[in-house]
Amino acid sequence: MPGGVIVGAQWGDEGKGKITDLLAERAEVIVRFQGGNNAGHTIVREGKEFKFHLIPSGILHAEKTCVIGNGVVLDPAVLLGEIDGLKRRGVDVGNLRISANAHLIMPYHVLLDTAGETKLGKLSIGTTRRGIGPCYADKALRLGVRVQDLLDPKILRTKIRAALEPKQQALRELSVQRRKLRKEAGEAAEPTTEVAADEVPDPRLDLHTMTEEHVNFGHRLEPHIADTARLCWEALDAGRTVIFEGAQATLLDLDHGTYPFVTSSNPIAGAACVGAGVGPTDIDEVWGVAKAYATRVGAGPFPTELEDEIGKRMGERGREFGTTTGRPRRCGWMDLVALRYAVRLNRMDTLAITKLDVLSGIGPLRVAVRYRSREGAVLDSFPYHQSILHSATPEYEELPGFDEEIGDCRAAADLPVGARDYLGFISEFVGVPVRLVGVGPDREQAIWIDS
Ligand code: IMP
């Protein structure tokens, strides 16, 4: 596959990092095309755990070029922390390239994210509070600061100044509003860490300090800054394999996910073109990654959620805590209505199913095959209307499941019949072959299935 996209098929955290790492063996360039450090990949290599938020999972292959594409929003302090962490562990990051057109998450974006969530109260989205939404909003408003701006202190200062003014105003208003609400509710103290108070200038919002700090970030990042779209074209035109790696997942897509409980970018395959700067015909293959069950972090509809012992068990066995925020993930049965939607939306060719081992010993396994609306209507496809989705109840097919531990299986034939039938049912229902199965956290714990 000269141009291949890897996307999450559910609500994120499907284990895309491991799948990308495995597929990266066949690629020369790996490109992240959207999202920011709201994402988190964990890769276990020879018992060593590596956690990434921004750097593409392929970085562990020293000879591959890893690209942070123009569609990514990046927090330079976080990126430099990640680069330093990898260097300390002996990982060569010389092949990391960062698009000069990628947008920067600035300190005021992080403050606004938190302030916005606090203001929404019970209606909050449950964002990762990393400044993702406010940064993409500035990009659309044409108030963004881009990676290339780090290289020119004068331009940088002008851009920060233009972006900063409305933020200071917005943060002041939010702060006043919140204090008023607290007062009305009879609450006393203001939490000091959240938002700039109106009368005390927040040091994080000082134009001079921010500019100086970012000029320094620029010096450190300069060797990595590049025209990454051209880099992709050159590789593709020479017939080399380029993998475009999505963060988050289909149901968190800004346009096609469960809006407003979504992220602020487009994690679907089509967005790889925009976020990396290639054309649709550069994409030859689309891989979707789905967990053998379902999880979601943050608020929003999740029809197959299990708030019982089975859900708890999945969470414990699957170590379902967010890589970025540490929040426990909500767990539930595999939702094939949602998965079929994701398959079509991304026009997936192939599925990778991860964490199948987590389901061993759970008992009979359920998979949602349709929903029923509050009015009793049968819904075979994923409803586009939020109110319908919110009140839809799933209807399940029950499959026998399996009790054997499968962490040592390395071929489909090694899997117990119950596990194979489970995979077969999923594949047939959504109409896409399952070609890779994860049976444990280590990269060796994977089964390739020839179709
Ligand atoms: P934001 O992307 O931080 O704005 O958060 C918006 C929504 O996307 C929230 O529900 C987050 O929990 C969710 N989200 C963002 N990144 C990830 C991820 O990498 N995995 C799972 N959920 C995520």
GROMACS .gro file of C-alpha atoms and ligand atoms in nm:
model
  474
    1MET     CA    1   0.000   0.000   0.000
    2PRO     CA    2   0.200   0.309  -0.114
    3GLY     CA    3  -0.052   0.537   0.060
    4GLY     CA    4  -0.232   0.382   0.356
    5VAL     CA    5  -0.449   0.544   0.622
    6ILE     CA    6  -0.503   0.407   0.972
    7VAL     CA    7  -0.805   0.538   1.161
    8GLY     CA    8  -0.987   0.463   1.482
    9ALA     CA    9  -1.325   0.303   1.417
   10GLN     CA   10  -1.492   0.377   1.752
   11TRP     CA   11  -1.449   0.646   2.019
   12GLY     CA   12  -1.071   0.641   2.038
   13ASP     CA   13  -0.815   0.442   2.235
   14GLU     CA   14  -0.852   0.141   2.005
   15GLY     CA   15  -0.480   0.073   2.016
   16LYS     CA   16  -0.395   0.243   1.687
   17GLY     CA   17  -0.040   0.304   1.810
   18LYS     CA   18   0.042  -0.064   1.819
   19ILE     CA   19  -0.118  -0.129   1.481
   20THR     CA   20   0.067   0.167   1.327
   21ASP     CA   21   0.388   0.041   1.481
   22LEU     CA   22   0.333  -0.300   1.323
   23LEU     CA   23   0.231  -0.164   0.982
   24ALA     CA   24   0.517   0.087   0.998
   25GLU     CA   25   0.755  -0.201   0.932
   26ARG     CA   26   0.636  -0.190   0.571
   27ALA     CA   27   0.646   0.190   0.542
   28GLU     CA   28   0.911   0.454   0.503
   29VAL     CA   29   0.716   0.756   0.615
   30ILE     CA   30   0.455   0.780   0.894
   31VAL     CA   31   0.244   1.094   0.913
   32ARG     CA   32   0.010   1.219   1.186
   33PHE     CA   33  -0.258   1.425   1.015
   34GLN     CA   34  -0.484   1.575   1.284
   35GLY     CA   35  -0.546   1.619   1.655
   36GLY     CA   36  -0.292   1.719   1.913
   37ASN     CA   37  -0.172   1.605   2.251
   38ASN     CA   38  -0.528   1.505   2.340
   39ALA     CA   39  -0.424   1.173   2.187
   40GLY     CA   40  -0.217   0.911   2.356
   41HIS     CA   41  -0.052   0.603   2.215
   42THR     CA   42   0.110   0.338   2.429
   43ILE     CA   43   0.346   0.095   2.263
   44VAL     CA   44   0.505  -0.192   2.452
   45ARG     CA   45   0.833  -0.310   2.302
   46GLU     CA   46   1.028  -0.590   2.467
   47GLY     CA   47   0.850  -0.516   2.793
   48LYS     CA   48   0.934  -0.143   2.776
   49GLU     CA   49   0.641   0.095   2.764
   50PHE     CA   50   0.651   0.405   2.543
   51LYS     CA   51   0.381   0.669   2.565
   52PHE     CA   52   0.335   0.926   2.291
   53HIS     CA   53   0.097   1.215   2.259
   54LEU     CA   54   0.220   1.393   1.950
   55ILE     CA   55   0.502   1.201   1.790
   56PRO     CA   56   0.387   0.939   1.539
   57SER     CA   57   0.414   0.582   1.664
   58GLY     CA   58   0.670   0.498   1.394
   59ILE     CA   59   0.943   0.691   1.581
   60LEU     CA   60   1.071   0.367   1.734
   61HIS     CA   61   1.193   0.268   1.385
   62ALA     CA   62   1.508   0.481   1.355
   63GLU     CA   63   1.526   0.452   0.976
   64LYS     CA   64   1.171   0.579   0.912
   65THR     CA   65   1.072   0.939   0.867
   66CYS     CA   66   0.802   1.050   1.112
   67VAL     CA   67   0.595   1.353   1.023
   68ILE     CA   68   0.370   1.582   1.223
   69GLY     CA   69   0.144   1.708   0.945
   70ASN     CA   70  -0.011   2.047   0.886
   71GLY     CA   71  -0.348   1.927   1.023
   72VAL     CA   72  -0.206   1.866   1.370
   73VAL     CA   73  -0.223   2.124   1.647
   74LEU     CA   74   0.086   2.105   1.859
   75ASP     CA   75   0.186   2.231   2.197
   76PRO     CA   76   0.559   2.300   2.156
   77ALA     CA   77   0.637   2.250   2.524
   78VAL     CA   78   0.472   1.908   2.516
   79LEU     CA   79   0.646   1.812   2.193
   80LEU     CA   80   0.987   1.912   2.326
   81GLY     CA   81   0.918   1.717   2.646
   82GLU     CA   82   0.839   1.412   2.433
   83ILE     CA   83   1.151   1.456   2.220
   84ASP     CA   84   1.369   1.489   2.532
   85GLY     CA   85   1.204   1.185   2.693
   86LEU     CA   86   1.274   0.972   2.384
   87LYS     CA   87   1.634   1.093   2.361
   88ARG     CA   88   1.690   1.003   2.726
   89ARG     CA   89   1.577   0.649   2.645
   90GLY     CA   90   1.816   0.627   2.355
   91VAL     CA   91   1.559   0.671   2.076
   92ASP     CA   92   1.691   0.862   1.774
   93VAL     CA   93   1.452   1.145   1.678
   94GLY     CA   94   1.667   1.281   1.394
   95ASN     CA   95   1.405   1.170   1.142
   96LEU     CA   96   1.118   1.368   1.294
   97ARG     CA   97   0.975   1.633   1.060
   98ILE     CA   98   0.722   1.896   1.163
   99SER     CA   99   0.504   2.081   0.915
  100ALA     CA  100   0.579   2.453   0.908
  101ASN     CA  101   0.203   2.502   0.860
  102ALA     CA  102   0.087   2.315   1.170
  103HIS     CA  103  -0.083   2.536   1.428
  104LEU     CA  104   0.047   2.590   1.779
  105ILE     CA  105  -0.150   2.535   2.095
  106MET     CA  106  -0.071   2.846   2.297
  107PRO     CA  107  -0.108   2.887   2.676
  108TYR     CA  108  -0.429   3.086   2.629
  109HIS     CA  109  -0.586   2.795   2.438
  110VAL     CA  110  -0.534   2.568   2.736
  111LEU     CA  111  -0.681   2.828   2.974
  112LEU     CA  112  -0.981   2.881   2.745
  113ASP     CA  113  -1.046   2.507   2.715
  114THR     CA  114  -1.067   2.474   3.092
  115ALA     CA  115  -1.269   2.793   3.131
  116GLY     CA  116  -1.514   2.684   2.860
  117GLU     CA  117  -1.565   2.342   3.019
  118THR     CA  118  -1.611   2.494   3.363
  119LYS     CA  119  -1.871   2.733   3.224
  120LEU     CA  120  -2.066   2.449   3.062
  121GLY     CA  121  -2.089   2.275   3.401
  122LYS     CA  122  -2.313   1.967   3.368
  123LEU     CA  123  -2.323   2.015   2.992
  124SER     CA  124  -1.946   1.995   2.957
  125ILE     CA  125  -1.796   1.778   2.681
  126GLY     CA  126  -1.532   1.625   2.902
  127THR     CA  127  -1.245   1.751   2.685
  128THR     CA  128  -0.889   1.661   2.767
  129ARG     CA  129  -0.836   2.032   2.851
  130ARG     CA  130  -0.528   2.047   2.631
  131GLY     CA  131  -0.650   2.350   2.435
  132ILE     CA  132  -0.750   2.155   2.123
  133GLY     CA  133  -1.088   2.320   2.054
  134PRO     CA  134  -0.971   2.681   2.108
  135CYS     CA  135  -0.664   2.621   1.890
  136TYR     CA  136  -0.864   2.486   1.596
  137ALA     CA  137  -1.112   2.772   1.649
  138ASP     CA  138  -0.826   3.024   1.612
  139LYS     CA  139  -0.708   2.842   1.301
  140ALA     CA  140  -1.053   2.888   1.144
  141LEU     CA  141  -1.066   3.248   1.265
  142ARG     CA  142  -0.727   3.309   1.103
  143LEU     CA  143  -0.586   3.408   1.439
  144GLY     CA  144  -0.364   3.105   1.469
  145VAL     CA  145   0.009   3.099   1.532
  146ARG     CA  146   0.188   2.847   1.313
  147VAL     CA  147   0.509   2.651   1.354
  148GLN     CA  148   0.683   2.867   1.090
  149ASP     CA  149   0.607   3.179   1.297
  150LEU     CA  150   0.842   3.049   1.567
  151LEU     CA  151   1.131   3.128   1.335
  152ASP     CA  152   1.068   3.502   1.312
  153PRO     CA  153   1.045   3.680   1.650
  154LYS     CA  154   0.885   3.992   1.501
  155ILE     CA  155   0.608   3.807   1.321
  156LEU     CA  156   0.563   3.581   1.621
  157ARG     CA  157   0.509   3.873   1.857
  158THR     CA  158   0.264   4.042   1.619
  159LYS     CA  159   0.063   3.724   1.580
  160ILE     CA  160   0.056   3.647   1.951
  161ARG     CA  161  -0.052   4.003   2.027
  162ALA     CA  162  -0.341   3.985   1.778
  163ALA     CA  163  -0.457   3.650   1.914
  164LEU     CA  164  -0.406   3.738   2.279
  165GLU     CA  165  -0.628   4.045   2.308
  166PRO     CA  166  -0.962   3.872   2.249
  167LYS     CA  167  -0.855   3.585   2.476
  168GLN     CA  168  -0.779   3.816   2.767
  169GLN     CA  169  -1.118   3.972   2.722
  170ALA     CA  170  -1.294   3.635   2.700
  171LEU     CA  171  -1.112   3.497   3.003
  172ARG     CA  172  -1.195   3.808   3.206
  173GLU     CA  173  -1.562   3.776   3.118
  174LEU     CA  174  -1.568   3.406   3.199
  175SER     CA  175  -1.398   3.471   3.528
  176VAL     CA  176  -1.646   3.742   3.627
  177GLN     CA  177  -1.939   3.525   3.524
  178ARG     CA  178  -1.812   3.232   3.721
  179ARG     CA  179  -1.758   3.437   4.034
  180LYS     CA  180  -2.109   3.573   4.005
  181LEU     CA  181  -2.249   3.222   3.979
  182ARG     CA  182  -2.044   3.106   4.277
  183LYS     CA  183  -2.163   3.399   4.480
  184GLU     CA  184  -2.525   3.327   4.389
  185ALA     CA  185  -2.473   2.965   4.492
  186GLY     CA  186  -2.329   3.082   4.824
  187GLU     CA  187  -1.982   2.945   4.746
  188ALA     CA  188  -1.676   3.126   4.867
  189ALA     CA  189  -1.329   3.079   4.727
  190GLU     CA  190  -1.220   3.099   4.367
  191PRO     CA  191  -1.003   2.806   4.255
  192THR     CA  192  -0.675   2.974   4.176
  193THR     CA  193  -0.543   2.737   3.911
  194GLU     CA  194  -0.826   2.756   3.659
  195VAL     CA  195  -0.869   3.090   3.491
  196ALA     CA  196  -0.705   3.428   3.510
  197ALA     CA  197  -0.883   3.645   3.762
  198ASP     CA  198  -0.983   3.983   3.626
  199GLU     CA  199  -0.772   4.202   3.849
  200VAL     CA  200  -0.456   3.988   3.860
  201PRO     CA  201  -0.279   3.959   3.523
  202ASP     CA  202  -0.199   3.595   3.462
  203PRO     CA  203   0.179   3.558   3.410
  204ARG     CA  204   0.108   3.288   3.152
  205LEU     CA  205  -0.061   3.553   2.939
  206ASP     CA  206   0.220   3.805   2.931
  207LEU     CA  207   0.302   3.892   2.569
  208HIS     CA  208   0.673   3.942   2.625
  209THR     CA  209   0.729   3.623   2.828
  210MET     CA  210   0.522   3.416   2.588
  211THR     CA  211   0.709   3.549   2.285
  212GLU     CA  212   1.052   3.487   2.442
  213GLU     CA  213   0.956   3.137   2.546
  214HIS     CA  214   0.829   3.054   2.199
  215VAL     CA  215   1.134   3.197   2.025
  216ASN     CA  216   1.336   2.950   2.233
  217PHE     CA  217   1.101   2.667   2.135
  218GLY     CA  218   1.161   2.771   1.774
  219HIS     CA  219   1.539   2.743   1.810
  220ARG     CA  220   1.503   2.391   1.943
  221LEU     CA  221   1.248   2.276   1.689
  222GLU     CA  222   1.409   2.438   1.385
  223PRO     CA  223   1.607   2.131   1.268
  224HIS     CA  224   1.279   1.939   1.244
  225ILE     CA  225   1.066   2.201   1.065
  226ALA     CA  226   1.000   2.114   0.700
  227ASP     CA  227   0.769   2.129   0.399
  228THR     CA  228   0.610   1.800   0.494
  229ALA     CA  229   0.353   1.787   0.212
  230ARG     CA  230   0.637   1.788  -0.040
  231LEU     CA  231   0.814   1.522   0.164
  232CYS     CA  232   0.502   1.301   0.129
  233TRP     CA  233   0.473   1.367  -0.245
  234GLU     CA  234   0.834   1.277  -0.305
  235ALA     CA  235   0.798   0.951  -0.114
  236LEU     CA  236   0.469   0.859  -0.285
  237ASP     CA  237   0.594   0.953  -0.631
  238ALA     CA  238   0.895   0.728  -0.577
  239GLY     CA  239   0.660   0.440  -0.491
  240ARG     CA  240   0.757   0.435  -0.124
  241THR     CA  241   0.495   0.348   0.136
  242VAL     CA  242   0.353   0.632   0.342
  243ILE     CA  243   0.121   0.566   0.635
  244PHE     CA  244  -0.116   0.838   0.747
  245GLU     CA  245  -0.197   0.788   1.112
  246GLY     CA  246  -0.518   0.931   1.258
  247ALA     CA  247  -0.564   1.025   1.622
  248GLN     CA  248  -0.893   0.996   1.815
  249ALA     CA  249  -1.155   0.818   1.605
  250THR     CA  250  -1.451   0.820   1.372
  251LEU     CA  251  -1.724   0.876   1.631
  252LEU     CA  252  -1.531   1.174   1.770
  253ASP     CA  253  -1.518   1.336   1.424
  254LEU     CA  254  -1.622   1.700   1.426
  255ASP     CA  255  -1.856   1.653   1.129
  256HIS     CA  256  -1.959   1.288   1.147
  257GLY     CA  257  -1.929   1.198   1.514
  258THR     CA  258  -2.165   1.245   1.806
  259TYR     CA  259  -2.154   1.626   1.795
  260PRO     CA  260  -2.106   1.821   2.020
  261PHE     CA  261  -1.940   1.539   2.214
  262VAL     CA  262  -1.655   1.519   1.967
  263THR     CA  263  -1.307   1.651   1.919
  264SER     CA  264  -1.240   1.961   1.709
  265SER     CA  265  -1.073   1.794   1.412
  266ASN     CA  266  -1.163   1.527   1.156
  267PRO     CA  267  -1.011   1.190   1.248
  268ILE     CA  268  -1.168   1.010   0.949
  269ALA     CA  269  -0.969   0.879   0.652
  270GLY     CA  270  -1.080   1.156   0.416
  271ALA     CA  271  -0.910   1.410   0.640
  272ALA     CA  272  -0.570   1.252   0.584
  273CYS     CA  273  -0.555   1.435   0.251
  274VAL     CA  274  -0.615   1.777   0.403
  275GLY     CA  275  -0.408   1.716   0.714
  276ALA     CA  276  -0.104   1.592   0.525
  277GLY     CA  277  -0.139   1.773   0.193
  278VAL     CA  278  -0.193   1.481  -0.044
  279GLY     CA  279  -0.471   1.400  -0.290
  280PRO     CA  280  -0.747   1.139  -0.254
  281THR     CA  281  -0.588   0.921  -0.523
  282ASP     CA  282  -0.270   0.903  -0.315
  283ILE     CA  283  -0.463   0.682  -0.074
  284ASP     CA  284  -0.464   0.317  -0.173
  285GLU     CA  285  -0.578   0.146   0.144
  286VAL     CA  286  -0.772   0.230   0.459
  287TRP     CA  287  -0.724   0.036   0.779
  288GLY     CA  288  -0.973   0.075   1.063
  289VAL     CA  289  -0.882  -0.018   1.415
  290ALA     CA  290  -1.152  -0.132   1.657
  291LYS     CA  291  -1.129  -0.273   2.003
  292ALA     CA  292  -1.298  -0.612   2.055
  293TYR     CA  293  -1.541  -0.424   2.282
  294ALA     CA  294  -1.612  -0.052   2.308
  295THR     CA  295  -1.489   0.230   2.529
  296ARG     CA  296  -1.544   0.602   2.551
  297VAL     CA  297  -1.387   0.877   2.763
  298GLY     CA  298  -1.564   1.202   2.825
  299ALA     CA  299  -1.935   1.270   2.794
  300GLY     CA  300  -2.172   1.182   2.512
  301PRO     CA  301  -2.393   0.901   2.385
  302PHE     CA  302  -2.263   0.545   2.415
  303PRO     CA  303  -2.551   0.304   2.341
  304THR     CA  304  -2.379  -0.020   2.444
  305GLU     CA  305  -2.230   0.114   2.769
  306LEU     CA  306  -2.225  -0.134   3.057
  307GLU     CA  307  -2.255   0.016   3.402
  308ASP     CA  308  -2.229  -0.322   3.569
  309GLU     CA  309  -1.980  -0.587   3.677
  310ILE     CA  310  -1.901  -0.687   3.317
  311GLY     CA  311  -1.815  -0.328   3.224
  312LYS     CA  312  -1.601  -0.302   3.535
  313ARG     CA  313  -1.426  -0.625   3.449
  314MET     CA  314  -1.351  -0.506   3.094
  315GLY     CA  315  -1.208  -0.184   3.238
  316GLU     CA  316  -0.983  -0.371   3.480
  317ARG     CA  317  -0.865  -0.642   3.240
  318GLY     CA  318  -0.818  -0.391   2.959
  319ARG     CA  319  -0.650  -0.130   3.183
  320GLU     CA  320  -0.896   0.124   3.052
  321PHE     CA  321  -0.759   0.452   3.180
  322GLY     CA  322  -0.690   0.745   2.948
  323THR     CA  323  -0.325   0.778   2.839
  324THR     CA  324  -0.359   1.155   2.839
  325THR     CA  325  -0.580   1.232   3.138
  326GLY     CA  326  -0.577   0.911   3.341
  327ARG     CA  327  -0.958   0.919   3.348
  328PRO     CA  328  -1.131   0.578   3.368
  329ARG     CA  329  -1.288   0.490   3.034
  330ARG     CA  330  -1.654   0.392   3.006
  331CYS     CA  331  -1.677   0.033   2.876
  332GLY     CA  332  -1.942  -0.158   2.681
  333TRP     CA  333  -2.020  -0.426   2.423
  334MET     CA  334  -1.899  -0.408   2.066
  335ASP     CA  335  -2.143  -0.191   1.872
  336LEU     CA  336  -2.170  -0.322   1.517
  337VAL     CA  337  -2.423  -0.058   1.411
  338ALA     CA  338  -2.164   0.208   1.488
  339LEU     CA  339  -1.880   0.001   1.343
  340ARG     CA  340  -2.063  -0.053   1.013
  341TYR     CA  341  -2.115   0.325   0.996
  342ALA     CA  342  -1.742   0.379   1.055
  343VAL     CA  343  -1.653   0.120   0.790
  344ARG     CA  344  -1.857   0.302   0.525
  345LEU     CA  345  -1.763   0.653   0.630
  346ASN     CA  346  -1.394   0.572   0.602
  347ARG     CA  347  -1.444   0.327   0.315
  348MET     CA  348  -1.230   0.082   0.510
  349ASP     CA  349  -1.064  -0.205   0.329
  350THR     CA  350  -0.940  -0.383   0.634
  351LEU     CA  351  -1.004  -0.408   1.006
  352ALA     CA  352  -0.764  -0.464   1.292
  353ILE     CA  353  -0.933  -0.586   1.609
  354THR     CA  354  -0.739  -0.514   1.925
  355LYS     CA  355  -0.753  -0.642   2.283
  356LEU     CA  356  -0.939  -0.961   2.204
  357ASP     CA  357  -0.767  -1.119   2.506
  358VAL     CA  358  -0.964  -0.887   2.738
  359LEU     CA  359  -1.284  -1.076   2.654
  360SER     CA  360  -1.159  -1.414   2.767
  361GLY     CA  361  -1.366  -1.551   3.056
  362ILE     CA  362  -1.628  -1.274   3.033
  363GLY     CA  363  -1.894  -1.533   2.940
  364PRO     CA  364  -2.129  -1.509   2.645
  365LEU     CA  365  -2.039  -1.207   2.435
  366ARG     CA  366  -2.292  -0.961   2.307
  367VAL     CA  367  -2.266  -0.747   1.997
  368ALA     CA  368  -2.520  -0.477   1.911
  369VAL     CA  369  -2.675  -0.547   1.571
  370ARG     CA  370  -2.949  -0.283   1.565
  371TYR     CA  371  -3.097  -0.010   1.783
  372ARG     CA  372  -3.455   0.051   1.884
  373SER     CA  373  -3.582   0.406   1.911
  374ARG     CA  374  -3.785   0.529   2.208
  375GLU     CA  375  -4.096   0.499   1.987
  376GLY     CA  376  -4.016   0.135   1.910
  377ALA     CA  377  -3.880   0.181   1.558
  378VAL     CA  378  -3.602  -0.055   1.447
  379LEU     CA  379  -3.286   0.134   1.350
  380ASP     CA  380  -3.047  -0.066   1.136
  381SER     CA  381  -2.815   0.222   1.070
  382PHE     CA  382  -2.642   0.473   1.294
  383PRO     CA  383  -2.894   0.756   1.351
  384TYR     CA  384  -2.781   1.099   1.237
  385HIS     CA  385  -3.019   1.274   1.476
  386GLN     CA  386  -2.867   1.325   1.819
  387SER     CA  387  -3.193   1.298   2.014
  388ILE     CA  388  -3.264   0.961   1.854
  389LEU     CA  389  -2.915   0.835   1.927
  390HIS     CA  390  -2.932   0.957   2.287
  391SER     CA  391  -3.247   0.757   2.357
  392ALA     CA  392  -3.178   0.455   2.133
  393THR     CA  393  -3.139   0.118   2.299
  394PRO     CA  394  -2.923  -0.149   2.140
  395GLU     CA  395  -3.046  -0.497   2.051
  396TYR     CA  396  -2.790  -0.772   2.076
  397GLU     CA  397  -2.681  -1.096   1.919
  398GLU     CA  398  -2.529  -1.327   2.177
  399LEU     CA  399  -2.222  -1.533   2.092
  400PRO     CA  400  -2.069  -1.808   2.310
  401GLY     CA  401  -1.736  -1.635   2.381
  402PHE     CA  402  -1.429  -1.814   2.515
  403ASP     CA  403  -1.256  -1.885   2.845
  404GLU     CA  404  -0.902  -1.969   2.733
  405GLU     CA  405  -0.623  -1.715   2.773
  406ILE     CA  406  -0.510  -1.624   2.421
  407GLY     CA  407  -0.205  -1.404   2.485
  408ASP     CA  408   0.030  -1.668   2.340
  409CYS     CA  409  -0.167  -1.732   2.020
  410ARG     CA  410   0.023  -1.621   1.709
  411ALA     CA  411  -0.198  -1.765   1.434
  412ALA     CA  412  -0.574  -1.766   1.377
  413ALA     CA  413  -0.570  -2.145   1.408
  414ASP     CA  414  -0.436  -2.112   1.767
  415LEU     CA  415  -0.743  -1.917   1.876
  416PRO     CA  416  -1.031  -2.097   2.048
  417VAL     CA  417  -1.338  -2.152   1.831
  418GLY     CA  418  -1.537  -1.896   2.034
  419ALA     CA  419  -1.279  -1.626   1.958
  420ARG     CA  420  -1.266  -1.712   1.589
  421ASP     CA  421  -1.645  -1.712   1.565
  422TYR     CA  422  -1.657  -1.374   1.735
  423LEU     CA  423  -1.414  -1.227   1.480
  424GLY     CA  424  -1.598  -1.398   1.196
  425PHE     CA  425  -1.930  -1.252   1.304
  426ILE     CA  426  -1.788  -0.899   1.322
  427SER     CA  427  -1.620  -0.928   0.986
  428GLU     CA  428  -1.928  -1.064   0.813
  429PHE     CA  429  -2.162  -0.810   0.971
  430VAL     CA  430  -1.959  -0.508   0.865
  431GLY     CA  431  -1.840  -0.656   0.536
  432VAL     CA  432  -1.467  -0.607   0.584
  433PRO     CA  433  -1.197  -0.866   0.653
  434VAL     CA  434  -1.020  -0.870   0.988
  435ARG     CA  435  -0.652  -0.900   0.902
  436LEU     CA  436  -0.482  -0.822   1.229
  437VAL     CA  437  -0.581  -0.919   1.582
  438GLY     CA  438  -0.427  -0.796   1.906
  439VAL     CA  439  -0.407  -1.051   2.186
  440GLY     CA  440  -0.204  -0.858   2.443
  441PRO     CA  441  -0.018  -0.531   2.495
  442ASP     CA  442   0.323  -0.637   2.359
  443ARG     CA  443   0.387  -0.579   1.990
  444GLU     CA  444   0.460  -0.952   1.948
  445GLN     CA  445   0.111  -1.031   2.073
  446ALA     CA  446  -0.052  -0.997   1.735
  447ILE     CA  447  -0.203  -1.234   1.481
  448TRP     CA  448  -0.191  -1.166   1.107
  449ILE     CA  449  -0.475  -1.323   0.915
  450ASP     CA  450  -0.434  -1.374   0.542
  451SER     CA  451  -0.748  -1.307   0.347
  452IMP     P1  452  -1.073   1.737   2.313
  452IMP     O1  453  -1.026   1.664   2.191
  452IMP     O2  454  -0.970   1.747   2.421
  452IMP     O3  455  -1.136   1.869   2.280
  452IMP     O4  456  -1.192   1.649   2.376
  452IMP     C1  457  -1.316   1.627   2.308
  452IMP     C2  458  -1.367   1.486   2.328
  452IMP     O5  459  -1.281   1.395   2.261
  452IMP     C3  460  -1.372   1.441   2.474
  452IMP     O6  461  -1.482   1.353   2.491
  452IMP     C4  462  -1.244   1.364   2.492
  452IMP     O7  463  -1.251   1.268   2.595
  452IMP     C5  464  -1.234   1.296   2.355
  452IMP     N1  465  -1.097   1.263   2.318
  452IMP     C6  466  -1.001   1.347   2.275
  452IMP     N2  467  -0.889   1.278   2.247
  452IMP     C7  468  -0.914   1.149   2.271
  452IMP     C8  469  -0.836   1.028   2.259
  452IMP     O8  470  -0.722   1.028   2.216
  452IMP     N3  471  -0.900   0.915   2.296
  452IMP     C9  472  -1.028   0.912   2.339
  452IMP     N4  473  -1.103   1.021   2.351
  452IMP    C10  474  -1.047   1.139   2.318
   0.00000   0.00000   0.00000
